[in-house]
CSV table of C-alpha atoms in Angstrom, one decimal:
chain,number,residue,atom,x,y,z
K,1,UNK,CA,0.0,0.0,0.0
K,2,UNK,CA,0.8,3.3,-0.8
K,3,UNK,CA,0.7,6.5,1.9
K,4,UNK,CA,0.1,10.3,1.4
K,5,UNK,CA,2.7,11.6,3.9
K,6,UNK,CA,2.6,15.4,3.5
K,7,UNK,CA,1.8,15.4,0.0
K,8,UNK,CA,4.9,12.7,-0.8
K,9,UNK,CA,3.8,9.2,-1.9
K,10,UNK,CA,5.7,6.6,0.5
K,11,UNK,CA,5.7,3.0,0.5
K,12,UNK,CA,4.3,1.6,4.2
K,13,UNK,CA,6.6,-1.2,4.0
K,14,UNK,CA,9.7,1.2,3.5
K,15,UNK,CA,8.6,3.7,6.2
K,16,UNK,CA,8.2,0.8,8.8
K,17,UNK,CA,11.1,-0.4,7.6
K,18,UNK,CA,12.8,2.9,8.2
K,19,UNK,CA,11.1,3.6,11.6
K,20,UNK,CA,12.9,0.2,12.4
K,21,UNK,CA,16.0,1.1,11.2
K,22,UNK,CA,16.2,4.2,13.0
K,23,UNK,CA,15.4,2.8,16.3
K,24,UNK,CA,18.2,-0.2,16.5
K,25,UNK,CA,20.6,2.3,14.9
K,26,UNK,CA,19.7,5.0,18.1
K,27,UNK,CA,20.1,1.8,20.3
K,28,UNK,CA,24.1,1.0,19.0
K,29,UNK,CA,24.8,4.9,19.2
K,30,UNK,CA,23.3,5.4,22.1
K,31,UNK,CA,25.7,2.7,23.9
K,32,UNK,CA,28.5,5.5,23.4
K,33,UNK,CA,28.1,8.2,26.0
K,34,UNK,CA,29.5,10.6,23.1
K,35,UNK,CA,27.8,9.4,19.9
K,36,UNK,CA,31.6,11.1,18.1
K,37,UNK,CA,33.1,8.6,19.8
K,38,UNK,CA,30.5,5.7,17.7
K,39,UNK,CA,32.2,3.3,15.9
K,40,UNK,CA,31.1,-0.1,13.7
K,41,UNK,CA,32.2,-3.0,16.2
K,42,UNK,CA,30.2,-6.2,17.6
K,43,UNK,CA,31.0,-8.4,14.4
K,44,UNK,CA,29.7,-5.8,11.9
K,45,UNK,CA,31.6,-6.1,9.2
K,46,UNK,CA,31.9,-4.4,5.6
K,47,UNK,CA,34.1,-4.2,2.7
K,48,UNK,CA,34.6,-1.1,1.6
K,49,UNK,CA,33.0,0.1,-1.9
K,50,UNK,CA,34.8,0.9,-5.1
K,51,UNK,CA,34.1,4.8,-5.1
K,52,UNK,CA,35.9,4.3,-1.5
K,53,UNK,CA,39.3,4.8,-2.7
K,54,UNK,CA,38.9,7.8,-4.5
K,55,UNK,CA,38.4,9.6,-1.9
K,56,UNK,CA,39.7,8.1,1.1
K,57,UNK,CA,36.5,6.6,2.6
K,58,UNK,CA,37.2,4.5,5.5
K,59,UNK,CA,35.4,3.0,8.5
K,60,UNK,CA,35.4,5.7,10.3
K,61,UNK,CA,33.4,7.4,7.6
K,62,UNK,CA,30.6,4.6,7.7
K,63,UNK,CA,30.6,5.6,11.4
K,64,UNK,CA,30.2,9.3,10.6
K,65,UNK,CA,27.6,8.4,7.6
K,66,UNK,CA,25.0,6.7,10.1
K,67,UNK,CA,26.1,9.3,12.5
K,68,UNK,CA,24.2,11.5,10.1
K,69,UNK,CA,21.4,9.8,9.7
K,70,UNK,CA,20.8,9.3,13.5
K,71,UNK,CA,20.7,12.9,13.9
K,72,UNK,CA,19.6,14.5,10.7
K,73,UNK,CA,17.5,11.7,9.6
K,74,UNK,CA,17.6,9.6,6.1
K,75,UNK,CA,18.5,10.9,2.9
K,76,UNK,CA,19.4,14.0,4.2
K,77,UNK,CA,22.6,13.9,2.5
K,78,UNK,CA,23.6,17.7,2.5
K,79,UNK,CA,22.7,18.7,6.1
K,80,UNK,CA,25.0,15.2,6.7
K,81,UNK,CA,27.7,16.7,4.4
K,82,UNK,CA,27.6,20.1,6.1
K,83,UNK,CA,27.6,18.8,9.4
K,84,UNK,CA,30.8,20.0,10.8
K,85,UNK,CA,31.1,16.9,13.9
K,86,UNK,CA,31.0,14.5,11.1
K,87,UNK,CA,33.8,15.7,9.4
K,88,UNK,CA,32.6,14.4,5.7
K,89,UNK,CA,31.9,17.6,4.1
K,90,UNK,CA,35.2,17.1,1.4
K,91,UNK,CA,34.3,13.4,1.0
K,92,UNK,CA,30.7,13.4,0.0
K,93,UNK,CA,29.3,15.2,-3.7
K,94,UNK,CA,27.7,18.3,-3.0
K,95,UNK,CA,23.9,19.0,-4.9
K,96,UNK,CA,24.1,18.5,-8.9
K,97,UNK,CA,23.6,22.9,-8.9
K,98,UNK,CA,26.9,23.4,-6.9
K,99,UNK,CA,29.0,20.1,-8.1
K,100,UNK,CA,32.6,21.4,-9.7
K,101,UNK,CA,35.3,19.3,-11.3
K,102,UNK,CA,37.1,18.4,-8.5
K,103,UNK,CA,33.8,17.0,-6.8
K,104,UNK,CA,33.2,14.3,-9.8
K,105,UNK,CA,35.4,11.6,-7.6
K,106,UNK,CA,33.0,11.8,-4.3
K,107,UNK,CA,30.1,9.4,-3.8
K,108,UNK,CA,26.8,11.1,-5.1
K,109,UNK,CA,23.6,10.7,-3.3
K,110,UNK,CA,22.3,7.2,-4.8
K,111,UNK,CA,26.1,5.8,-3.6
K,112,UNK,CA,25.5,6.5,0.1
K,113,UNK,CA,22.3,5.8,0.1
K,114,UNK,CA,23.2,2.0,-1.2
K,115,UNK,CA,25.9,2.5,1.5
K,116,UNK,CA,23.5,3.1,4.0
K,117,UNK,CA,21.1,0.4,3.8
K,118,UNK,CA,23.7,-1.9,3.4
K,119,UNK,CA,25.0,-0.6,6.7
K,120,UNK,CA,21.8,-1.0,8.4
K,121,UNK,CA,21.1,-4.1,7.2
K,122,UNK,CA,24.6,-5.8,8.8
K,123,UNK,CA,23.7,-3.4,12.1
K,124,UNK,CA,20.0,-5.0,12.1
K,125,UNK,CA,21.5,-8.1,11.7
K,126,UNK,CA,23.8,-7.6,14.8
K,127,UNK,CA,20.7,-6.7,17.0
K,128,UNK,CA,18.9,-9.8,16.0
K,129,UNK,CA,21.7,-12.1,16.7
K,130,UNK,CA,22.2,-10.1,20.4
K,131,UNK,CA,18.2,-10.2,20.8
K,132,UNK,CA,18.5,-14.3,20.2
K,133,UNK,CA,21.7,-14.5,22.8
K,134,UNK,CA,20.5,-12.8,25.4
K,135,UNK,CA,17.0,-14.8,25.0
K,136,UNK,CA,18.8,-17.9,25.4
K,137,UNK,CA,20.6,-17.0,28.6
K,138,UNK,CA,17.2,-16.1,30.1
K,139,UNK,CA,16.1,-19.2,29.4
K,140,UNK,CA,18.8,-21.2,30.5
K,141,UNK,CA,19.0,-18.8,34.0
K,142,UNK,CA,15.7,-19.6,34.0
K,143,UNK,CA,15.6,-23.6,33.5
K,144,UNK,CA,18.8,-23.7,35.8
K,145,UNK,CA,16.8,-21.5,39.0
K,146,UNK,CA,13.5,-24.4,38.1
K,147,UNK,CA,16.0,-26.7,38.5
K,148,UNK,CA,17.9,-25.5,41.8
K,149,UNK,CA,14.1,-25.0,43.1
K,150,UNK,CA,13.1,-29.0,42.5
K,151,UNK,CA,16.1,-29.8,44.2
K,152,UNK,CA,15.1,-28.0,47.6
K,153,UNK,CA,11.2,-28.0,47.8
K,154,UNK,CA,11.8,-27.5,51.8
K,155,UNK,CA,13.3,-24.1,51.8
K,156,UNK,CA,12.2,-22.5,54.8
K,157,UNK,CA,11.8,-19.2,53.5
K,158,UNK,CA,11.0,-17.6,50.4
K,159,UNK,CA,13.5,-14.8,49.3
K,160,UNK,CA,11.7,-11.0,48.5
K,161,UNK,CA,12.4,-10.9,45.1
K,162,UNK,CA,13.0,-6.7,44.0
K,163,UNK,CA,11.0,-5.6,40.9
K,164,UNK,CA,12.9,-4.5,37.8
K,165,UNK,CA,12.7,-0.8,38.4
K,166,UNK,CA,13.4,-1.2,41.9
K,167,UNK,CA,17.0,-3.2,40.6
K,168,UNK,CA,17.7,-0.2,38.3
K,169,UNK,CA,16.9,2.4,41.2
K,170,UNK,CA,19.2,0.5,43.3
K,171,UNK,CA,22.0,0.4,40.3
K,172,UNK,CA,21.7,4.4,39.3
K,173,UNK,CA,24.5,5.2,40.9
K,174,UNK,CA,26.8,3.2,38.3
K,175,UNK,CA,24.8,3.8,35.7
K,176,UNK,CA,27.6,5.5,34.0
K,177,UNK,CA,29.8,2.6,34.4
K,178,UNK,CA,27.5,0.3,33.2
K,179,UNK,CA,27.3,2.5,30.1
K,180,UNK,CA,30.6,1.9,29.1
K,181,UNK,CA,30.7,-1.9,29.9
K,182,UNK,CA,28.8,-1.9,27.8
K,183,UNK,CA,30.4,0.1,24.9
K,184,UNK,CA,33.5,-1.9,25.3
K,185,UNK,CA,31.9,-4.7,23.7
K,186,UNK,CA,31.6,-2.3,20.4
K,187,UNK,CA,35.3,-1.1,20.5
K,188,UNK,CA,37.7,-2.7,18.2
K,189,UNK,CA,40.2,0.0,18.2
K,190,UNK,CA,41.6,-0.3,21.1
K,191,UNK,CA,44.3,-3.5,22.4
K,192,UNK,CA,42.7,-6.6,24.3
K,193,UNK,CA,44.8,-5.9,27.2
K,194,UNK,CA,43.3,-2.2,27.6
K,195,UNK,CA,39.9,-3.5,26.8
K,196,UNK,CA,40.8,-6.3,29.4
K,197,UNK,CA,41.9,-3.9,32.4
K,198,UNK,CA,38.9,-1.8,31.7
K,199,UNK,CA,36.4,-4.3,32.1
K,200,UNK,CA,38.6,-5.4,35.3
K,201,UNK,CA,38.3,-2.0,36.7
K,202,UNK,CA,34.3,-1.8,35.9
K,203,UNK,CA,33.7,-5.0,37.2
K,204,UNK,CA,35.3,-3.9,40.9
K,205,UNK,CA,33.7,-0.6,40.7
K,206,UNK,CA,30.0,-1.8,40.3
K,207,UNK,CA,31.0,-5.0,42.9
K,208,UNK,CA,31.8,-2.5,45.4
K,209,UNK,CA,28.3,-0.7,44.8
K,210,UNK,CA,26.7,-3.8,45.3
K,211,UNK,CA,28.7,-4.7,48.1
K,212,UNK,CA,27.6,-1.1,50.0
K,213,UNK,CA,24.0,-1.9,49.1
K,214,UNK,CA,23.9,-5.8,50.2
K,215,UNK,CA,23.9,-4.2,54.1
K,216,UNK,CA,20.2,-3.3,53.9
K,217,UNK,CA,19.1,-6.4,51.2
K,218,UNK,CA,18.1,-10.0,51.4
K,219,UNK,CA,21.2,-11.9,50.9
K,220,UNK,CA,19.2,-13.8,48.0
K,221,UNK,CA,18.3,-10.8,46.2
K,222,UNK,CA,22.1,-9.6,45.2
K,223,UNK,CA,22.3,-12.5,42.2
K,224,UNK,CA,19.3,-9.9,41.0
K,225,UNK,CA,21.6,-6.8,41.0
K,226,UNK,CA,24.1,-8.8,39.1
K,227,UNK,CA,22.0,-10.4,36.7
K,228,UNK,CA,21.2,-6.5,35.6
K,229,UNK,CA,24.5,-5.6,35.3
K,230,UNK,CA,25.0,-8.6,32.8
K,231,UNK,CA,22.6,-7.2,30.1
K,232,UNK,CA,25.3,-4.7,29.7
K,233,UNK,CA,27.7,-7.3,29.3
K,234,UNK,CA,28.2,-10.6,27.7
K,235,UNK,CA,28.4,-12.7,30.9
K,236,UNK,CA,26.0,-14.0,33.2
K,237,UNK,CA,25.6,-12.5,36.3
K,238,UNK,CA,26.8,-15.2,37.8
K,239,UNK,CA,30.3,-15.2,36.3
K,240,UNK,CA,29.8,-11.3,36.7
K,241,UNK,CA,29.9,-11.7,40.7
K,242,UNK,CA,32.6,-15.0,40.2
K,243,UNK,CA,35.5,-12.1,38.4
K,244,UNK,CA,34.7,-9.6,40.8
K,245,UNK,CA,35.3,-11.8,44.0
K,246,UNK,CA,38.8,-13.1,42.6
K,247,UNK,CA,39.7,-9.5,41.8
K,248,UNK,CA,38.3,-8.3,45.1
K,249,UNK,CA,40.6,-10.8,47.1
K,250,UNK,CA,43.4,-10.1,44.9
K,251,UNK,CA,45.6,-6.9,47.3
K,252,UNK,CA,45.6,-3.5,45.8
K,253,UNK,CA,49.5,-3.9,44.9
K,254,UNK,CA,49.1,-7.8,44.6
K,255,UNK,CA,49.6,-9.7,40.8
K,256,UNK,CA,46.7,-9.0,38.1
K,257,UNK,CA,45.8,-11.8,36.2
């Protein structure tokens, strides 16, 4: 079906598509607590096109390019090229009425817009493949707490169990470091041993929150504030809580592992 949308006829099945689009592309940027600093990571790979040499495209620029089109919205190719924070205004072809010689070499709107939704389509793929992961560990938590239940039907007491927004209440005040947990995962410019000591460093900063905040909970209802911090990570909260106790046993000018 076909819809009027301000006097331009749109296909429904390309603006949904869009809408959808936009919204897991907002979710990778929005991992990055400065959306500059957003980079292509998490197994999202792309070779580069031909035009790409021409003008020295590179990564980075596919960064920059959806960059644009988080904040200035698809197709807007000119507001994207004149966007000073992007940095793309010599690499992409200005309008047909202000196009000179030296411009012939730069990828012209239909070019970036192939780009594009090949770019979204690898980054849609990527959210798919994280929506089915973390999907399975909740299942397997799950079937793993069922079983651990079967095997002591007596327990005396039933644990208070803390709603979901009373968990993230709780965890506010490492929200920030959770946030970049988080981004880590997305970072591929950067050495494994940096990435490593970061995560180490994290880890031991939102244990010690937890820590301060297991004096006034139910013992049973910390695995909770650790199962929250791994949807920012790709561990369980279990091996989440299992790091940080070997790192917070390990003295402050002891070995790191």
């Amino acid at each position: 079906p076909i819809l009027d949308f301000f006097g331009v006829s749109v296909k429904v099945v390309d603006m949904v598509a869009r809408v959808d689009e936009q919204q897991c592309l907002a979710k990778h940027v929005e991992r990055f607590s400065d959306p500059l600093q957003f980079r292509l990571g998490g197994g999202i790979h792309l070779k580069l096109p031909a035009w790409a040499s021409s003008c020295g495209w590179t990564t980075r620029d596919d960064a920059m390019l959806l960059l644009g089109i988080y904040y200035h919205g698809f197709g807007r190719w000119e507001d994207i090229r004149l966007d000073s924070r992007l940095g793309l205004e010599i690499k992409m072809a200005p309008p047909a009425s202000q196009a000179q010689d030296d411009s012939k070499h730069l990828p012209k709107s239909s070019q970036l817009r192939t780009r594009v939704m090949a770019l979204l389509k690898k980054i849609m793929e990527a959210g798919s493949r994280l929506s089915s992961q973390a999907s399975a560990k909740l299942t397997k938590e799950k079937a793993a707490s069922g079983s651990r239940a079967r095997k002591s039907p007596s327990t005396p007491k039933v644990p208070l169990k803390l709603s979901a927004q009373r968990v993230s209440k709780l965890m506010e005040g490492v929200h920030s470091v959770l946030k970049k947990l988080r981004a880590l995962q997305y970072r591929d410019d950067i050495p494994n041993e940096v990435v490593k000591e970061k995560i180490k460093k994290y880890i031991v900063q939102i244990g010690a929150h937890i820590d301060r905040l297991s004096a006034g909970l139910d013992p049973a209802s910390i695995p909770q504030l650790w199962s929250h911090v791994s949807s920012y990570s790709s561990l369980s909260g279990d091996r989440l809580a299992s790091i940080y106790s070997r790192l917070k046993a390990i003295p402050a000018n002891g070995p790191r592992s």
